Coordinates of C-alpha atoms in Angstrom, one line a residue:
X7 CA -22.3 -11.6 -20.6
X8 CA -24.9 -11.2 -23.7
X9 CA -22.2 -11.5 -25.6
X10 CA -19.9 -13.9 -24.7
X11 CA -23.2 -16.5 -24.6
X12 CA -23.9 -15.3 -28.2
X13 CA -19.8 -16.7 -28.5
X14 CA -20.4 -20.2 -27.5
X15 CA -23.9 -20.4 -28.9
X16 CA -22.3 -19.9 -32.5
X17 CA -19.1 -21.3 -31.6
X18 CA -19.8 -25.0 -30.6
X19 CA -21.6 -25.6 -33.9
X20 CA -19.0 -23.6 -36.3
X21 CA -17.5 -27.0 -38.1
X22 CA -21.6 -27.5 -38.8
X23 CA -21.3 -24.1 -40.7
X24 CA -18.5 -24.0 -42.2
X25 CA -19.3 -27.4 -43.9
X26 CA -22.9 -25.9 -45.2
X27 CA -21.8 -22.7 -46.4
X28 CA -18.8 -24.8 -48.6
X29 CA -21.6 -27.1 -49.6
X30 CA -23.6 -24.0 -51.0
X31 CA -19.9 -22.6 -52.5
X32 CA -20.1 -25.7 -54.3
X33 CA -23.4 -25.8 -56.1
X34 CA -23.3 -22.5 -57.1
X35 CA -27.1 -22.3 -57.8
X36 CA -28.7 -19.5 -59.7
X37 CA -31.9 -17.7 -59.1
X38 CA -34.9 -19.6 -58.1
X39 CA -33.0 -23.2 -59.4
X40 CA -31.1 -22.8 -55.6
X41 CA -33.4 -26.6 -54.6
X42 CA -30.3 -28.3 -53.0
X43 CA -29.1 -25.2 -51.7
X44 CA -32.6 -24.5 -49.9
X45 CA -33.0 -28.2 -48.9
X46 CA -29.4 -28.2 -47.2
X47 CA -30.4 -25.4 -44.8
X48 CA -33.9 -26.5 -44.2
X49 CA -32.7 -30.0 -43.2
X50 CA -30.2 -28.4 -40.6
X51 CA -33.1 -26.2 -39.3
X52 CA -35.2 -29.3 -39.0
X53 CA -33.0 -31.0 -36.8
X54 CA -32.8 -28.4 -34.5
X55 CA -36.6 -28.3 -34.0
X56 CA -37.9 -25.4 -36.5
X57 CA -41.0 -25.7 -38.3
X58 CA -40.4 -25.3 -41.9
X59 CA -42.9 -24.3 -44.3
X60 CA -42.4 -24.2 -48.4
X61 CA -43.0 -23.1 -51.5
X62 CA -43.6 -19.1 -50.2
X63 CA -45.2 -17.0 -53.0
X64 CA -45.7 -19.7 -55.1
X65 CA -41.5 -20.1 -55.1
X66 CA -39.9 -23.6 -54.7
X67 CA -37.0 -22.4 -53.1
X68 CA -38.6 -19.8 -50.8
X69 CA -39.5 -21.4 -47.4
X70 CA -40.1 -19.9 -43.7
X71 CA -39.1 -21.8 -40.8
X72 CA -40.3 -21.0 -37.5
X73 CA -39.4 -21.7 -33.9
X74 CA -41.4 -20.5 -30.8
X75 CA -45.4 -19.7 -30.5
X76 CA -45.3 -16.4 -28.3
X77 CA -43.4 -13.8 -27.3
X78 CA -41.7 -10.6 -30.4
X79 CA -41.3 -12.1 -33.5
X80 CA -37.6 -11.9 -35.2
X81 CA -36.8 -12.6 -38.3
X82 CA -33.3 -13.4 -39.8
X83 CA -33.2 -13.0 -43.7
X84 CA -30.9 -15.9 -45.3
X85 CA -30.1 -15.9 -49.0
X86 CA -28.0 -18.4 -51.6
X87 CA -28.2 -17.6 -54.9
X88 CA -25.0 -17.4 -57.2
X89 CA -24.2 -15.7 -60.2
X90 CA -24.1 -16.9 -63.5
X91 CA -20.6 -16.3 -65.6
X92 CA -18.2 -16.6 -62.3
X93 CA -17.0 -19.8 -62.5
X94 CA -13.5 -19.3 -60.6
X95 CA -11.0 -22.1 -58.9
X96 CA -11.4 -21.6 -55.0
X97 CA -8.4 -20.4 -53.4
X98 CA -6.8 -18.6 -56.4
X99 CA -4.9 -15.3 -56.7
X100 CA -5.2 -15.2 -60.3
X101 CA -8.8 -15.7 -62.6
X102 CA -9.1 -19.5 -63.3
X103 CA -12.8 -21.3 -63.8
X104 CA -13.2 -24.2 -61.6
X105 CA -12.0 -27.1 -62.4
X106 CA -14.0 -29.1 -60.2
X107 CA -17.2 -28.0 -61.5
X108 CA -19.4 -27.8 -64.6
X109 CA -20.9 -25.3 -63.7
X110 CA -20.3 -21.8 -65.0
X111 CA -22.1 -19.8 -62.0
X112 CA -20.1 -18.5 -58.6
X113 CA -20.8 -17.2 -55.7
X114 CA -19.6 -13.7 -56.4
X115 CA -21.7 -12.0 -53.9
X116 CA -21.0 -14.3 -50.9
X117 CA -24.4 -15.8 -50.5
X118 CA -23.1 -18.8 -49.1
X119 CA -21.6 -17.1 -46.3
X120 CA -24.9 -14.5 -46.0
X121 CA -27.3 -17.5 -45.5
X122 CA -25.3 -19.6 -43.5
X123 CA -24.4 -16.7 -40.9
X124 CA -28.2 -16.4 -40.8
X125 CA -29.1 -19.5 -39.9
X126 CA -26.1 -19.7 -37.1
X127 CA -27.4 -16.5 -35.8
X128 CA -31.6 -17.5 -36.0
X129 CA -30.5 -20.9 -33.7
X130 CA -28.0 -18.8 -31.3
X131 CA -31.1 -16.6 -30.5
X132 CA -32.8 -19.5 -30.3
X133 CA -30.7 -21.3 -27.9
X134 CA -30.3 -18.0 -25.6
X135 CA -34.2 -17.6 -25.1
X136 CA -34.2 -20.8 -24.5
X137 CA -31.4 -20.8 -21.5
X138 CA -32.8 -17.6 -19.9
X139 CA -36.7 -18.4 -20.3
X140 CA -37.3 -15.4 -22.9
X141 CA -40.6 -16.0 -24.6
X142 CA -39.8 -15.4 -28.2
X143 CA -40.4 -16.4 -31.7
X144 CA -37.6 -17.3 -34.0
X145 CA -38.1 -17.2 -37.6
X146 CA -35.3 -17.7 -40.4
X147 CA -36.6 -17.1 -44.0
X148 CA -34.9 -18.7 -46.8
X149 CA -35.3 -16.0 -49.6
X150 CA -34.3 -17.2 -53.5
X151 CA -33.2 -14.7 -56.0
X152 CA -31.8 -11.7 -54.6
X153 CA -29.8 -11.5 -57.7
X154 CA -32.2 -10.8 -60.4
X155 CA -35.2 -11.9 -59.3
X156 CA -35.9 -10.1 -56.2
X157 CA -37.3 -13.0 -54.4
X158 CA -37.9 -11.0 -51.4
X159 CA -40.1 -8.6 -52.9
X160 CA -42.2 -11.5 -54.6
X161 CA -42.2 -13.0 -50.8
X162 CA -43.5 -9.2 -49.1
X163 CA -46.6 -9.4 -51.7
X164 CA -47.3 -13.0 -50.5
X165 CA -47.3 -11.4 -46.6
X166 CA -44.4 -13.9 -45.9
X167 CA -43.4 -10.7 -43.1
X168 CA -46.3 -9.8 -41.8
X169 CA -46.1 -9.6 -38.1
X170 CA -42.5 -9.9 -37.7
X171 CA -41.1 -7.6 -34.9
X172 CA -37.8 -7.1 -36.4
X173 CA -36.2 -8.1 -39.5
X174 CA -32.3 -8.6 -40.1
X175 CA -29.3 -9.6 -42.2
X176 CA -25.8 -8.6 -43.3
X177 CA -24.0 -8.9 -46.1
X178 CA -20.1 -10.3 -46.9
X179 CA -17.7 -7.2 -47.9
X180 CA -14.5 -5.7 -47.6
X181 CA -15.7 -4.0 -44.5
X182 CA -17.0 -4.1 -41.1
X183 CA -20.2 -1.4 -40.3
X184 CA -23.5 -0.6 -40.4
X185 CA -25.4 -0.6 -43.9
X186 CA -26.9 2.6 -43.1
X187 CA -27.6 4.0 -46.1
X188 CA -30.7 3.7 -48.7
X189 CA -30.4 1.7 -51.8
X190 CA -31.5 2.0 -54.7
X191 CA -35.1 1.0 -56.3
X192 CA -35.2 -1.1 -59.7
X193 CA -37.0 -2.6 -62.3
X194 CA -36.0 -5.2 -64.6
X195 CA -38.0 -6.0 -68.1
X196 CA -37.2 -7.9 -70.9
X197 CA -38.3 -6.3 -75.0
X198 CA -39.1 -8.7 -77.4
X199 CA -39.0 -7.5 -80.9
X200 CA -41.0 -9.3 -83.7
X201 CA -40.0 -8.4 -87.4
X202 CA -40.4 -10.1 -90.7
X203 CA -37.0 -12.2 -92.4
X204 CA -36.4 -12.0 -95.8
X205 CA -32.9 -12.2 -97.7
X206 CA -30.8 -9.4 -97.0
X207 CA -29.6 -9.0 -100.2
X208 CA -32.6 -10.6 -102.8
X209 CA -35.4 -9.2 -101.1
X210 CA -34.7 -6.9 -98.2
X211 CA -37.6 -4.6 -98.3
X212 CA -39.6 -7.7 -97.8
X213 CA -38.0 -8.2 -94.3
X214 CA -38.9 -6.2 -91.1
X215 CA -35.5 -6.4 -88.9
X216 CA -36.0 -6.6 -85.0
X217 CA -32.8 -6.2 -84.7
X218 CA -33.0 -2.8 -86.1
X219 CA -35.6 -2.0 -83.9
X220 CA -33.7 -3.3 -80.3
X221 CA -30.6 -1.2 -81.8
X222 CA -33.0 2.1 -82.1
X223 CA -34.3 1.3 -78.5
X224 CA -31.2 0.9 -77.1
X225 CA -29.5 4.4 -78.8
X226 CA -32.9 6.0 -77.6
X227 CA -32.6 5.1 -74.5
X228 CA -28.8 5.8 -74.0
X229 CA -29.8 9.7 -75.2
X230 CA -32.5 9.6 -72.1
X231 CA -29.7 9.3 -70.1
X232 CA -29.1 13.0 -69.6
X233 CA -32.7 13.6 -68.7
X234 CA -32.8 11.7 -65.8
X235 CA -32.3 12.3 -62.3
X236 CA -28.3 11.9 -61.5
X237 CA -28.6 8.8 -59.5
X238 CA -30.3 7.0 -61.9
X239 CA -29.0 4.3 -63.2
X240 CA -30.3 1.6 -66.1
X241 CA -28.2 -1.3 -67.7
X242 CA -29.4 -3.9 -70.5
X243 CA -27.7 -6.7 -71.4
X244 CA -28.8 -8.3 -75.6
X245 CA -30.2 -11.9 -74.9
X246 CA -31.3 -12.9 -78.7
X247 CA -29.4 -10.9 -81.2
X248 CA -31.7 -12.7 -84.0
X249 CA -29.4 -15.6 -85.1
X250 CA -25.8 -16.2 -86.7
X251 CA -26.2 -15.2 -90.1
X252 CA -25.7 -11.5 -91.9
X253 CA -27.4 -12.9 -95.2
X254 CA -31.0 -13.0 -93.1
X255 CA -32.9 -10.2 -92.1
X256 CA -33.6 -10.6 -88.6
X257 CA -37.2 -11.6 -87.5
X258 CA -36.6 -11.9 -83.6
X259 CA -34.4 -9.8 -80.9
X260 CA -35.0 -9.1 -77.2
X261 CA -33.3 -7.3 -74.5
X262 CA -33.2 -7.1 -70.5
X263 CA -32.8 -4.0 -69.4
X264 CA -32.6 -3.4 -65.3
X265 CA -33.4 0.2 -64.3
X266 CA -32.6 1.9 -60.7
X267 CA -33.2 5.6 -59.0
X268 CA -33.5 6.5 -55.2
X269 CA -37.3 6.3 -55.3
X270 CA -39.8 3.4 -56.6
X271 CA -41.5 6.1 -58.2
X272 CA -38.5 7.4 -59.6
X273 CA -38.0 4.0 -61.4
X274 CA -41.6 3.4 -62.9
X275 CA -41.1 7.1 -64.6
X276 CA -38.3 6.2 -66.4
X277 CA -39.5 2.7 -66.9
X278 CA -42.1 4.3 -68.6
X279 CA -40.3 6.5 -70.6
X280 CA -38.3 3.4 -71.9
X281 CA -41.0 1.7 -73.2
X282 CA -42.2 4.4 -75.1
X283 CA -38.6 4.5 -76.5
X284 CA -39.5 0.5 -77.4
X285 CA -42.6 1.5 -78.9
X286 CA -41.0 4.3 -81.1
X287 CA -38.1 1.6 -82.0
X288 CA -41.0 -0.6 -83.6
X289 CA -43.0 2.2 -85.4
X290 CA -40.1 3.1 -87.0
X291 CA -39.1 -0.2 -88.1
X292 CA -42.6 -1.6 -88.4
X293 CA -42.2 -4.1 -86.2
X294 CA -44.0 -5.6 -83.0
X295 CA -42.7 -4.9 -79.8
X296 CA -44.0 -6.7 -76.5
X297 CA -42.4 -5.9 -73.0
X298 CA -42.2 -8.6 -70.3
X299 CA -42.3 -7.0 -66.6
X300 CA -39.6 -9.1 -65.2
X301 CA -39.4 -8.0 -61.2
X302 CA -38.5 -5.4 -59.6
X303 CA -38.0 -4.1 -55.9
X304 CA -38.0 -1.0 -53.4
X305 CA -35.5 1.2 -52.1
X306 CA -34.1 -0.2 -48.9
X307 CA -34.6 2.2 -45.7
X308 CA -32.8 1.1 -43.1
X309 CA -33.9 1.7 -39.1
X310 CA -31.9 3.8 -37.2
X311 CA -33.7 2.5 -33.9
X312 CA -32.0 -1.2 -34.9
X313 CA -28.8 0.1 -37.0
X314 CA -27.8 1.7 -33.7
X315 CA -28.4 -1.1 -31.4
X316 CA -26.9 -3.5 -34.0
X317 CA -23.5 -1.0 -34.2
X318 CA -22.9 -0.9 -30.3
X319 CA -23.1 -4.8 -30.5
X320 CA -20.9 -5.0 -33.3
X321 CA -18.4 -2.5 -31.8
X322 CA -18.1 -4.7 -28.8
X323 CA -17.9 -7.8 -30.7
X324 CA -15.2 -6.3 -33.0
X325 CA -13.8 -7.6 -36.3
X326 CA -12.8 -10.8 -37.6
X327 CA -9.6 -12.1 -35.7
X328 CA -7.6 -13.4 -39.0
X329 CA -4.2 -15.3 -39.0
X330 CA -1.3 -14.9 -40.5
X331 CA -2.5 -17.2 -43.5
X332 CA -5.4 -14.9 -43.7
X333 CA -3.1 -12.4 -44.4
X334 CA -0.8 -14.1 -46.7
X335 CA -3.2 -15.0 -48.9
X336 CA -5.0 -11.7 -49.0
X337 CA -1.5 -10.1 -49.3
X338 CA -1.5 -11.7 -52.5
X339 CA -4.8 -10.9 -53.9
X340 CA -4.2 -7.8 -53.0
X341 CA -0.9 -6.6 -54.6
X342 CA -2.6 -8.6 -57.8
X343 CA -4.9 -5.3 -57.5
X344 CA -4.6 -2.5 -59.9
X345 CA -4.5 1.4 -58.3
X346 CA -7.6 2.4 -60.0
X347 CA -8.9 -0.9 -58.0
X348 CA -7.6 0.0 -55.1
X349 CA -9.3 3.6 -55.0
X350 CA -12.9 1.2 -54.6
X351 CA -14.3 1.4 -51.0
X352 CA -17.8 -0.1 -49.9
X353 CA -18.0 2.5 -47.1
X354 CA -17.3 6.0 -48.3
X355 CA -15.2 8.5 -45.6
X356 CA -18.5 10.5 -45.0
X357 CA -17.0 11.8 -41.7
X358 CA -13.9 12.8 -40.4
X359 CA -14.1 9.5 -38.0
X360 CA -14.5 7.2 -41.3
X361 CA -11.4 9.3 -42.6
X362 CA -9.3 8.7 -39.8
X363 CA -9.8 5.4 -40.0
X364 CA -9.0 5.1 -43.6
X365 CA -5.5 7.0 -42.8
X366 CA -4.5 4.6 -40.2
X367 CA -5.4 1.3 -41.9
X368 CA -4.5 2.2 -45.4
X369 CA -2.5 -0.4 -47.4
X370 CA -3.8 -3.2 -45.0
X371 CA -5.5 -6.3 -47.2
X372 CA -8.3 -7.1 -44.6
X373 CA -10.2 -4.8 -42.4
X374 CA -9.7 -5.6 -38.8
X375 CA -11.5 -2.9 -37.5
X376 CA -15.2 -1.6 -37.1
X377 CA -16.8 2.0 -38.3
X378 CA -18.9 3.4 -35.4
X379 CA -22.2 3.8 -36.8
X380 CA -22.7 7.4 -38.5
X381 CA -26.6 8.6 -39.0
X382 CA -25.4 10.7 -41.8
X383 CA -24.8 7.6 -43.6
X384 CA -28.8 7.9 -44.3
X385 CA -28.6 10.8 -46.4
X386 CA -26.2 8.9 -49.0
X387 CA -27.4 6.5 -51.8
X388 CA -25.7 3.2 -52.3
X389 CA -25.8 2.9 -56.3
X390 CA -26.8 -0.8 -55.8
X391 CA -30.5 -2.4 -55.1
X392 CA -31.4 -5.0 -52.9
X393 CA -35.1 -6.8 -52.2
X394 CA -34.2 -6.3 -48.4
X395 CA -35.5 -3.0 -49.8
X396 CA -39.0 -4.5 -49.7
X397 CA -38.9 -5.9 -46.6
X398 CA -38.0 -2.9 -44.8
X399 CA -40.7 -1.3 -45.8
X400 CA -43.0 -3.4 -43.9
X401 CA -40.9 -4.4 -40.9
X402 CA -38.2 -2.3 -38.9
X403 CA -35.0 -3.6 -40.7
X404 CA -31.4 -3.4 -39.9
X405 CA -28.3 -4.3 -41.5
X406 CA -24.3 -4.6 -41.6
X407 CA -21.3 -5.2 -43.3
X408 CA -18.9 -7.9 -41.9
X409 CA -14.6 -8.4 -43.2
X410 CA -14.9 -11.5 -45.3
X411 CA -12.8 -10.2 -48.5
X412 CA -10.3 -8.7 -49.7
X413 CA -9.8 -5.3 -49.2
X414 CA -10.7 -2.9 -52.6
X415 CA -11.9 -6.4 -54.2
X416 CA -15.8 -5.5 -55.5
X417 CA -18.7 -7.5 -55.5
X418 CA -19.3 -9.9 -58.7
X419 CA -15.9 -10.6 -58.9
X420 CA -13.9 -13.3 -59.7
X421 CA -11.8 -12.6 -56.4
X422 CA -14.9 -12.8 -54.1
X423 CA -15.7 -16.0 -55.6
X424 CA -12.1 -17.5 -55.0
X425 CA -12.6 -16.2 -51.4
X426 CA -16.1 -17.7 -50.6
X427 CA -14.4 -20.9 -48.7
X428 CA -11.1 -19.4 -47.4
X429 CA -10.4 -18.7 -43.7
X430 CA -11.4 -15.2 -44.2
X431 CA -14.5 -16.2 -45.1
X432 CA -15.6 -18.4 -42.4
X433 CA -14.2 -16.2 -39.7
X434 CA -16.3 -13.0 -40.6
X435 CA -19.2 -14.9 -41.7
X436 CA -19.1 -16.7 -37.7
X437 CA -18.7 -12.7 -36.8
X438 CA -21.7 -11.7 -38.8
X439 CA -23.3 -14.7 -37.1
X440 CA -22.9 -13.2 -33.3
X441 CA -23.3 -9.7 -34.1
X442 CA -27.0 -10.4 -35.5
X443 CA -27.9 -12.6 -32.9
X444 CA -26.3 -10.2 -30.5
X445 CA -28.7 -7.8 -32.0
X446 CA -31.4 -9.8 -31.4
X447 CA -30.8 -10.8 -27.8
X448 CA -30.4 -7.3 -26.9
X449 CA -33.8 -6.4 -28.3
X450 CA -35.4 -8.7 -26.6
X451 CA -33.8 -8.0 -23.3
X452 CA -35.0 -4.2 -23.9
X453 CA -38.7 -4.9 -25.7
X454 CA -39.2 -1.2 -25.6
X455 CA -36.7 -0.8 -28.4
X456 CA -39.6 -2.6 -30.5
X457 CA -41.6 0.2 -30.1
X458 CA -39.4 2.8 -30.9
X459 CA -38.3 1.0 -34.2
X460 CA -42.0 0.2 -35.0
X461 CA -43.0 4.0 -34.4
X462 CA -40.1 4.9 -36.5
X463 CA -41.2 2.8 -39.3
X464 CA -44.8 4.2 -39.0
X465 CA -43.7 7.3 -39.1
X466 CA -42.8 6.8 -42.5
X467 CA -45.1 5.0 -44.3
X468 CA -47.7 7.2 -42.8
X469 CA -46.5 9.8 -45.0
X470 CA -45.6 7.5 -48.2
X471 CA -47.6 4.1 -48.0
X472 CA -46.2 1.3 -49.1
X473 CA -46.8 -0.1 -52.5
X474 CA -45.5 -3.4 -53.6
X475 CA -43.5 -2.5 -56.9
X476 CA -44.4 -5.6 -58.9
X477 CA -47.7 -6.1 -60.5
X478 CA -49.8 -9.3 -59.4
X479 CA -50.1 -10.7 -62.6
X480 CA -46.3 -10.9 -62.7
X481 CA -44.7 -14.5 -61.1
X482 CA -41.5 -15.7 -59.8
X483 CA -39.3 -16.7 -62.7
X484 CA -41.9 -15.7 -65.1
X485 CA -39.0 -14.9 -68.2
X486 CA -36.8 -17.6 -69.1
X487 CA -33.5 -16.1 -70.1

């Protein structure tokens, strides 16, 4: 019965969400510039009689809204960022930028579909309390800058969570299950070098190159590699490579570099290390180094009180029911694929129930089944990071995958950004929709699973505290890149 409510509740307003989450396809906003992205979803939440308040941590596009004064407090996480670089034509099979658009960001993590499905589950629950006289408070929280900026994080050190009973979110993939494994913690910083110019060829031992020096960082920190624990991971991208010309000695050169391991502690040791690598680039090459703490976020730990709740509901829900157009076009996409791509999985077999599965649905272009949830799953790493990270750290948090690409396609793609407004799309993002507030409902119809996610949770961080992994002094969108 819980469920087939949670149907209608999402159902009768589908047209309403599949026309906001193309809007939000369309803009393609980046991190913490997403204002008409933000303002779209606000104004729906509005209308159906939240309260909305702004400007969270000091963030434009963060907001909270809120409906309900008493009763468990549930909050639904929401984002819509894009990514810069993925401009791709909606509906390809091939890589094409989008003619429609100037714009040369895409939504190649699905963040249309993730905040959207959010807000379609938030006023579902909503609507249920409401028909069966549950006293409960409904937040949704608009978070900016999951990609890059971890906006979330930023949002746990304003207390945007406190009190919240239960927190939860999905995210778009190639799967359907439960995200029931840790992330991993990361740190991002920027090093800005400061030499002297000079003519390279008059007068070059009169110059100081900064270039130099971000080269000597970057081979010093490419040799820490092998000292490092396995999981580790750190990438940098060059931002200023000190001009266009050869015949100058270059005074000015700076570098982002975004480290990850297991544990937040994990990260800030190797962060350090890497800055004394910085600091030995610009003795060497007497020049000035200074390091800008970008942002940075926790390792996600996801609740096994919630994950298992949340897999039951999904498991009676089921998949995404795609037609034969869904198919079609994945089809194509999908033989586009080459084999090395078609090794990628988002859930790995772990178990010999995850490898049966695999056998029977191998070759198919779209998952139309769901992966029983599998506690084991906690003892992997997923080498990605996520601010959800954050927020489960001070608030019982669970998670799942939901069918909305391509099978073997990968996130930041150019094939997830074709995808974002397809059929496919919409379909497993209206899934994600009923199997969060599914979630939800259940809870609240069982209040003692509360509890027992809360005790969980405490058992925890009575044993490792939680510390908020970015300084004070460090704001929201503090580096301009």
């Amino acid at each position: 019965m819980i469920h087939k409510k949670i149907h209608h509740y999402v159902e009768k307003k589908e047209t309403m969400y599949h026309e906001l989450s193309d809007h939000i396809w369309d803009l393609a906003e980046t991190k913490f510039h997403e204002q008409e992205s933000a303002q779209a979803i606000i104004a729906i939440l509005i209308d159906e009689g939240f309260t909305v308040e702004t400007h969270i941590g000091g963030i434009e596009t963060a907001f909270v809204a809120t409906y309900g004064t008493t009763g468990p407090q549930i909050g639904f996480l929401g984002e819509y960022d894009a990514l810069p670089d993925l401009s791709q034509k909606s509906g390809s099979t091939q890589q094409e930028m989008n003619p429609e658009s100037d714009s040369t960001s895409g939504h190649g993590c699905g963040h249309n579909l993730l905040g959207t499905a959010s807000l379609a589950a938030a006023i579902a629950t909503r609507d249920y309390a409401i028909e069966h006289n549950i006293d409960v408070v409904v937040k949704y929280f608009g978070c900016p800058a999951e990609e890059g900026g971890s906006g979330k994080t930023f949002m746990v050190r304003a207390h945007a969570f406190d009190g919240l009973d239960m927190a939860l979110c999905w995210h778009p993939g190639t799967d359907n299950a439960i995200i029931g494994a840790p992330t991993l913690a990361n740190i991002q910083a920027a090093f800005e070098f400061k030499g002297k110019s000079s003519h390279a060829a008059n007068s070059p031992e009169m110059g100081r190159s900064a270039l130099d020096a971000m080269e000597l960082m970057n081979v010093g920190a490419n040799y820490l590699r092998e000292h490092v624990t396995p999981e580790a991971r750190f990438h940098y991208a060059i931002l200023d490579g000190g001009g266009l010309s050869p015949s100058v000695v270059q005074s000015h050169a700076k570098v982002l570099y975004l480290i990850r391991a297991p544990k937040v502690y994990q990260v800030k040791e190797i962060y350090d290390r890497i800055c004394k690598i910085a600091e030995g680039a610009s003795l060497m090459t007497e020049t000035e180094v200074v390091v800008h703490f970008d942002k940075a976020c926790s390792n996600y730990m996801p609740n096994k009180v919630y994950s298992e709740i949340m897999s039951k509901c999904m498991m009676e829900i089921g998949a995404p029911k795609f037609d034969q157009e869904d198919w079609d076009y994945a089809q194509k996409v999908y033989d586009n694929l080459t084999e090395d791509e078609k090794k990628f999985r988002m859930v790995p077999p772990i178990g010999p129930v995850e490898k049966k599965l695999i056998v029977e649905n191998a070759g198919k272009p779209l998952a139309d089944f769901v992966y029983p949830y599998n506690p084991m799953m906690a003892n992997l790493i997923v080498p990605g990071s996520s601010d959800v990270g954050d927020v489960s750290w001070v608030v019982p948090t669970a998670q799942c995958l939901i069918a909305t690409e391509v099978q073997h396609t990968s996130m930041h793609s150019w094939q997830w950004v074709a995808n974002g407004k397809s059929g496919i799309a919409k379909k497993g993002m209206l899934q994600a929709a009923k199997v969060l507030a599914a979630t939800a409902v259940t809870v609240l119809e069982h209040p003692s699973y509360i509890e027992e996610a809360k005790a969980e949770l405490k058992a925890i961080t009575d044993q490792t505290p939680y510390q908020n992994p970015i300084p004070e002094e460090v704001k929201p969108n503090s580096l301009d890149f």
